[in-house]
Every structure is written in C-alpha cells, then in structure tokens.
Tab-separated table of C-alpha atoms in Angstrom:
chain	number	residue	atom	x	y	z
L	240	UNK	CA	-8.796	-15.103	-7.698
L	241	UNK	CA	-7.947	-11.548	-6.691
L	242	UNK	CA	-10.013	-9.744	-9.322
L	243	UNK	CA	-12.720	-8.594	-6.879
L	244	UNK	CA	-10.142	-7.060	-4.560
L	245	UNK	CA	-8.163	-5.487	-7.407
L	246	UNK	CA	-11.333	-3.975	-8.854
L	247	UNK	CA	-12.189	-2.527	-5.436
L	248	UNK	CA	-8.720	-0.994	-5.113
L	249	UNK	CA	-8.938	0.521	-8.598
L	250	UNK	CA	-12.377	1.976	-7.885
L	251	UNK	CA	-11.379	3.453	-4.523
L	252	UNK	CA	-8.279	5.014	-6.106
L	253	UNK	CA	-10.169	6.225	-9.166
L	254	UNK	CA	-11.350	9.686	-10.149
L	255	UNK	CA	-15.057	9.133	-9.517
L	256	UNK	CA	-16.048	10.067	-5.974
L	257	UNK	CA	-19.512	8.584	-6.489
L	258	UNK	CA	-18.084	5.235	-7.596
L	259	UNK	CA	-15.656	5.229	-4.667
L	260	UNK	CA	-18.521	5.959	-2.255
L	261	UNK	CA	-20.555	3.112	-3.739
L	262	UNK	CA	-17.610	0.719	-3.564
L	263	UNK	CA	-16.856	1.632	0.049
L	264	UNK	CA	-20.477	0.980	0.980
L	265	UNK	CA	-20.460	-2.363	-0.850
L	266	UNK	CA	-17.188	-3.407	0.763
L	267	UNK	CA	-18.364	-2.549	4.272
L	268	UNK	CA	-21.307	-4.903	3.848
L	269	UNK	CA	-19.051	-7.819	2.830
L	270	UNK	CA	-15.569	-7.301	4.300
L	271	UNK	CA	-14.789	-10.999	3.939
L	272	UNK	CA	-14.881	-10.738	0.144
L	273	UNK	CA	-11.775	-8.547	0.050
L	274	UNK	CA	-8.127	-9.346	0.685
L	275	UNK	CA	-5.995	-7.265	3.064
L	276	UNK	CA	-4.612	-4.852	0.426
L	277	UNK	CA	-8.194	-3.984	-0.594
L	278	UNK	CA	-9.141	-3.494	3.072
L	279	UNK	CA	-6.161	-1.153	3.493
L	280	UNK	CA	-7.411	0.867	0.542
L	281	UNK	CA	-10.854	0.993	2.173
L	282	UNK	CA	-9.225	2.132	5.419
L	283	UNK	CA	-7.431	4.893	3.488
L	284	UNK	CA	-10.749	5.927	1.968
L	285	UNK	CA	-12.286	6.362	5.427
L	286	UNK	CA	-9.151	8.041	6.756
L	287	UNK	CA	-9.402	10.620	3.962
L	288	UNK	CA	-13.107	11.033	4.764
L	289	UNK	CA	-12.158	11.953	8.347
L	290	UNK	CA	-13.508	8.715	9.829
L	291	UNK	CA	-10.279	7.761	11.563
L	292	UNK	CA	-11.682	5.260	14.075
L	293	UNK	CA	-13.345	3.307	11.268
L	294	UNK	CA	-10.105	3.552	9.277
L	295	UNK	CA	-8.087	2.185	12.215
L	296	UNK	CA	-10.610	-0.629	12.715
L	297	UNK	CA	-10.416	-1.680	9.062
L	298	UNK	CA	-6.657	-1.347	8.883
L	299	UNK	CA	-6.282	-3.467	12.027
L	300	UNK	CA	-8.356	-6.217	10.417
L	301	UNK	CA	-6.354	-5.966	7.183
L	302	UNK	CA	-3.028	-6.045	9.018
L	303	UNK	CA	-4.014	-9.045	11.129
L	304	UNK	CA	-5.290	-10.943	8.104
L	305	UNK	CA	-2.144	-10.085	6.164
L	306	UNK	CA	-0.051	-11.579	8.973
L	307	UNK	CA	-2.194	-14.728	8.872
L	308	UNK	CA	-2.172	-15.090	5.082
L	309	UNK	CA	1.556	-14.398	4.796
L	310	UNK	CA	2.332	-17.031	7.418
L	311	UNK	CA	0.005	-19.480	5.661
L	312	UNK	CA	1.688	-18.818	2.309
L	313	UNK	CA	4.853	-20.617	3.478
L	314	UNK	CA	6.869	-18.236	1.292
L	315	UNK	CA	9.496	-16.372	3.298
L	316	UNK	CA	9.817	-13.728	0.604
L	317	UNK	CA	6.336	-12.429	1.474
L	318	UNK	CA	7.160	-11.651	5.129
L	319	UNK	CA	7.499	-7.904	4.528
L	320	UNK	CA	3.932	-7.509	3.238
L	321	UNK	CA	2.343	-6.484	6.592
L	322	UNK	CA	4.982	-3.784	7.039
L	323	UNK	CA	4.415	-2.527	3.509
L	324	UNK	CA	0.680	-2.321	4.200
L	325	UNK	CA	1.411	-0.309	7.354
L	326	UNK	CA	3.599	2.025	5.318
L	327	UNK	CA	0.842	2.419	2.748
L	328	UNK	CA	-1.714	3.218	5.432
L	329	UNK	CA	0.594	5.689	7.151
L	330	UNK	CA	1.523	7.118	3.738
L	331	UNK	CA	5.146	6.509	4.602
L	332	UNK	CA	7.380	5.401	1.763
L	333	UNK	CA	9.673	2.486	2.635
L	334	UNK	CA	13.250	3.465	3.436
L	335	UNK	CA	12.422	7.153	3.801
L	336	UNK	CA	12.226	9.428	6.799
L	337	UNK	CA	9.004	9.265	8.782
L	338	UNK	CA	6.971	12.413	8.199
L	339	UNK	CA	4.991	14.123	10.982
L	340	UNK	CA	1.726	13.053	9.306
L	341	UNK	CA	2.738	9.403	9.025
L	342	UNK	CA	4.029	9.459	12.605
L	343	UNK	CA	0.629	10.785	13.779
L	344	UNK	CA	-1.118	7.982	11.895
L	345	UNK	CA	1.092	5.322	13.443
L	346	UNK	CA	0.663	6.775	16.954
L	347	UNK	CA	-3.105	6.991	16.444
L	348	UNK	CA	-3.185	3.400	15.268
L	349	UNK	CA	-1.130	2.277	18.271
L	350	UNK	CA	-3.503	4.114	20.629
L	351	UNK	CA	-6.485	2.501	18.886
L	352	UNK	CA	-4.957	-0.965	19.196
L	353	UNK	CA	-4.122	-0.478	22.849
L	354	UNK	CA	-7.845	-0.139	23.588
L	355	UNK	CA	-9.378	-2.237	20.790
L	356	UNK	CA	-7.009	-5.159	20.366
L	357	UNK	CA	-9.659	-7.752	21.340
L	358	UNK	CA	-12.243	-6.098	19.085
L	359	UNK	CA	-9.999	-6.712	16.096
L	360	UNK	CA	-9.880	-10.418	16.914
L	361	UNK	CA	-13.666	-10.432	17.370
L	362	UNK	CA	-14.134	-8.713	13.988
L	363	UNK	CA	-11.845	-11.256	12.336
L	364	UNK	CA	-13.784	-14.145	13.867
L	365	UNK	CA	-17.131	-12.613	12.874
L	366	UNK	CA	-16.074	-11.967	9.265
L	367	UNK	CA	-15.795	-15.161	7.209
L	368	UNK	CA	-13.038	-15.193	4.599
L	369	UNK	CA	-14.297	-15.600	1.069
L	370	UNK	CA	-11.351	-13.912	-0.647
L	371	UNK	CA	-8.447	-15.930	-2.037
L	372	UNK	CA	-6.058	-16.282	0.909
L	373	UNK	CA	-3.217	-17.203	-1.463
L	374	UNK	CA	-2.888	-13.553	-2.549
L	375	UNK	CA	0.559	-13.080	-0.883
L	376	UNK	CA	2.037	-15.530	-3.382
L	377	UNK	CA	1.502	-12.936	-6.104
L	378	UNK	CA	4.070	-10.792	-4.284
L	379	UNK	CA	6.523	-13.571	-3.475
L	380	UNK	CA	9.660	-14.749	-5.213
L	381	UNK	CA	8.255	-18.252	-5.611
L	382	UNK	CA	6.432	-17.205	-8.758
L	383	UNK	CA	9.820	-16.482	-10.375
L	384	UNK	CA	11.645	-19.550	-9.103
L	385	UNK	CA	8.900	-22.065	-9.870
L	386	UNK	CA	8.823	-22.989	-6.177
L	387	UNK	CA	6.060	-25.431	-5.261
L	388	UNK	CA	2.959	-23.846	-3.779
L	389	UNK	CA	2.508	-25.060	-0.231
L	390	UNK	CA	-0.218	-22.836	1.234
L	391	UNK	CA	-1.632	-23.864	4.597
L	392	UNK	CA	-5.295	-24.854	4.467
L	393	UNK	CA	-7.893	-26.440	6.730
L	394	UNK	CA	-6.782	-27.222	10.271
L	395	UNK	CA	-3.285	-25.836	9.639
L	396	UNK	CA	-4.724	-22.505	8.478
L	397	UNK	CA	-7.057	-22.454	11.490
L	398	UNK	CA	-4.086	-23.059	13.796
L	399	UNK	CA	-2.272	-20.094	12.223
L	400	UNK	CA	-5.350	-17.929	12.802
L	401	UNK	CA	-5.441	-18.973	16.469
L	402	UNK	CA	-1.716	-18.344	16.884
L	403	UNK	CA	-1.902	-14.873	15.334
L	404	UNK	CA	-4.981	-14.012	17.418
L	405	UNK	CA	-3.200	-15.065	20.609
L	406	UNK	CA	-0.097	-13.059	19.728
L	407	UNK	CA	-2.226	-10.092	18.642
L	408	UNK	CA	-3.914	-9.849	22.025
L	409	UNK	CA	-0.671	-10.216	24.004
L	410	UNK	CA	1.756	-8.077	22.039
L	411	UNK	CA	2.088	-4.688	20.484
L	412	UNK	CA	1.690	-5.115	16.750
C-alpha cells in the first residue's frame, strides 16, 4: 500500500507551508514508513529550506533504497526509476540539457557521497522498512502485460540489500 507515501508527497508539494512543515517533521521521525519517491520529496523540501546536507543524506537513502527495491521487483522495465529520482532531485528534466543549477546539485551530491558513503549504508541498516517495497511495480510495464508478480522477499531481498550496500561502498553511484 503506497497511500502513506503518496499522501506525504501531496502534502509536501501542497500550498500549505505549515502542513508541509508538519509532514516533514513526521517523516523524519519515521523514515522507514515512506518509499523512496516520498523520501526524495522530503529531500527536496529540505533542499528548498537551505538544509542541503540533510537533503543529500535523505536523497542518498532514497536512491539506495530505490536501487534495492527495483532490483527486488524483478521487472526490467523499472530499471530507470533511480535515474528518474536523481533527475527529480536535481530538478533536471529527462532528455534535456543539464542546467547549471542541476549540475551544482549533482556535483554537491557526489561530493557528499564521497565522504558519507558508509553513513548512507548505516542509515539504511538503522531504518527498518515498513513501506511497501513493491512500489516500483506501479511504474513497470508488468501491470499492463499481466506479467506475474515475482518480487524478492525474505532471504533473497536481504541478499539484494547486502549486494547493493557492498556496491554502494565500492563504487561511485
């Protein structure tokens, strides 16, 4: 069920600053309740508030979890989701020229990750997932083709988490 995350996104994007502030505070206390797109929206909220380090921290968690959940979805058509989330965070429209502002965001994020890569893994391990990890399937082509749902769970999901963590620490994201 993605309703909690969708409601958070709607509130953070809404017209009421007070409601957005309240939602951001609520989300920070329970990051594990929200799927990666909602965490990206929270990161954008903090970025707009001038809290860029917090925004980078939250985006890094969202991006890592998106990579995990997409891999676990076993639906190849969802593979572009992490990149789309990066584009959303950098406010860079897909297939368009990179603007100076979006380039600064990406360079700032890369600098953050260079120093805080292990902290992102630690945050992921310390934040239990209670959101629906099947959310990428809502973006995939399988919903149109009636493809069987074959989402990794249990030990297989845990192995994907470990694999992504290991890659995350070793490589540039």
